[in-house]
Amino acid sequence: MDLQISNYNNHFQLKGTLNKLNLKTFNSHFSNIFDKLDEILINIESIESIDRAGVMALAKLHNESITKSKRLSIIGLGCKELYDHFKAEEPNTTAA
């Protein structure tokens, strides 16, 4: 299934697959989005699959939000690959 992006206000719904074949659609839709909006919410509940290129596109959008001090929220129980990428492990600290 191709990627479909719908939005209402600052809420975006992704549906289908996010991969290197339809990355152009994703990038054109979210290109310079933080120049127009201060806060966006992306719902990935309807993403059926995502490849490395798709994860990296979302990571790039995340980095842009940090650089421009904007707010990006990604919600939904989407693909495990995306959560694995953003999952942060706390470093182990040992007492001396």
Short mmCIF file of C-alpha atoms in Angstrom, two decimals:
data_model
loop_
_atom_site.label_atom_id
_atom_site.label_comp_id
_atom_site.label_asym_id
_atom_site.label_seq_id
_atom_site.Cartn_x
_atom_site.Cartn_y
_atom_site.Cartn_z
CA MET A 1 0.00 0.00 0.00
CA ASP A 2 1.24 3.47 -0.83
CA LEU A 3 1.73 6.16 1.77
CA GLN A 4 -1.26 8.37 2.47
CA ILE A 5 -0.93 11.51 4.57
CA SER A 6 -3.97 13.34 5.86
CA ASN A 7 -4.04 16.23 8.27
CA TYR A 8 -6.34 18.36 10.34
CA ASN A 9 -4.78 21.44 11.95
CA ASN A 10 -1.40 20.24 13.22
CA HIS A 11 -2.36 16.55 13.44
CA PHE A 12 -1.06 14.30 10.66
CA GLN A 13 -2.21 10.73 10.02
CA LEU A 14 0.13 8.38 8.14
CA LYS A 15 -1.39 5.32 6.51
CA GLY A 16 0.18 2.52 4.49
CA THR A 17 3.89 1.93 4.15
CA LEU A 18 6.75 4.31 4.69
CA ASN A 19 9.73 3.12 2.69
CA LYS A 20 12.38 4.35 0.28
CA LEU A 21 9.96 4.06 -2.65
CA ASN A 22 7.53 6.66 -1.27
CA LEU A 23 9.97 8.75 0.73
CA LYS A 24 9.59 11.56 -1.80
CA THR A 25 5.93 11.94 -0.79
CA PHE A 26 6.83 12.09 2.91
CA ASN A 27 9.68 14.55 2.39
CA SER A 28 7.68 16.88 0.16
CA HIS A 29 4.81 16.92 2.65
CA PHE A 30 6.99 17.66 5.68
CA SER A 31 9.61 19.80 3.95
CA ASN A 32 10.10 22.98 6.01
CA ILE A 33 7.05 22.12 8.13
CA PHE A 34 8.63 23.76 11.18
CA ASP A 35 8.93 27.05 9.31
CA LYS A 36 5.11 27.13 9.23
CA LEU A 37 4.17 25.37 12.47
CA ASP A 38 5.55 25.36 16.00
CA GLU A 39 4.08 22.01 16.95
CA ILE A 40 2.99 18.91 15.00
CA LEU A 41 1.60 15.54 15.96
CA ILE A 42 2.11 12.51 13.71
CA ASN A 43 -0.07 9.45 14.22
CA ILE A 44 1.58 6.25 12.93
CA GLU A 45 -1.17 3.88 14.08
CA SER A 46 -2.07 2.97 10.48
CA ILE A 47 1.50 2.41 9.26
CA GLU A 48 1.66 -1.20 8.09
CA SER A 49 5.41 -1.32 7.53
CA ILE A 50 8.43 0.92 7.62
CA ASP A 51 11.96 0.36 6.37
CA ARG A 52 15.26 1.91 7.40
CA ALA A 53 14.78 4.87 5.04
CA GLY A 54 11.39 5.60 6.61
CA VAL A 55 12.79 5.45 10.13
CA MET A 56 15.62 7.76 9.11
CA ALA A 57 13.11 10.23 7.58
CA LEU A 58 11.24 10.41 10.88
CA ALA A 59 14.54 10.74 12.74
CA LYS A 60 15.54 13.60 10.44
CA LEU A 61 12.22 15.32 11.16
CA HIS A 62 12.84 14.78 14.88
CA ASN A 63 16.30 16.33 14.62
CA GLU A 64 14.88 19.30 12.72
CA SER A 65 12.34 19.86 15.50
CA ILE A 66 15.12 19.91 18.08
CA THR A 67 17.32 22.23 16.02
CA LYS A 68 14.48 24.70 15.50
CA SER A 69 13.14 24.34 19.07
CA LYS A 70 9.79 23.07 17.82
CA ARG A 71 7.58 20.32 19.16
CA LEU A 72 7.16 16.95 17.41
CA SER A 73 4.99 14.19 18.84
CA ILE A 74 4.76 10.73 17.28
CA ILE A 75 1.87 8.67 18.61
CA GLY A 76 0.29 5.32 17.86
CA LEU A 77 1.27 1.71 18.17
CA GLY A 78 2.94 1.60 14.79
CA CYS A 79 5.94 -0.39 13.72
CA LYS A 80 8.41 -1.93 16.14
CA GLU A 81 11.34 -0.72 14.00
CA LEU A 82 10.52 2.89 14.79
CA TYR A 83 10.33 2.31 18.54
CA ASP A 84 13.58 0.37 18.50
CA HIS A 85 15.30 3.31 16.81
CA PHE A 86 14.12 5.91 19.30
CA LYS A 87 14.33 3.70 22.39
CA ALA A 88 16.89 5.15 24.76
CA GLU A 89 18.82 2.99 27.13
CA GLU A 90 19.93 4.55 30.36
CA PRO A 91 23.64 4.12 30.99
CA ASN A 92 24.60 1.86 33.85
CA THR A 93 26.17 3.70 36.72
CA THR A 94 28.27 1.96 39.27
CA ALA A 95 29.06 3.18 42.71
CA ALA A 96 32.74 3.41 43.55
#
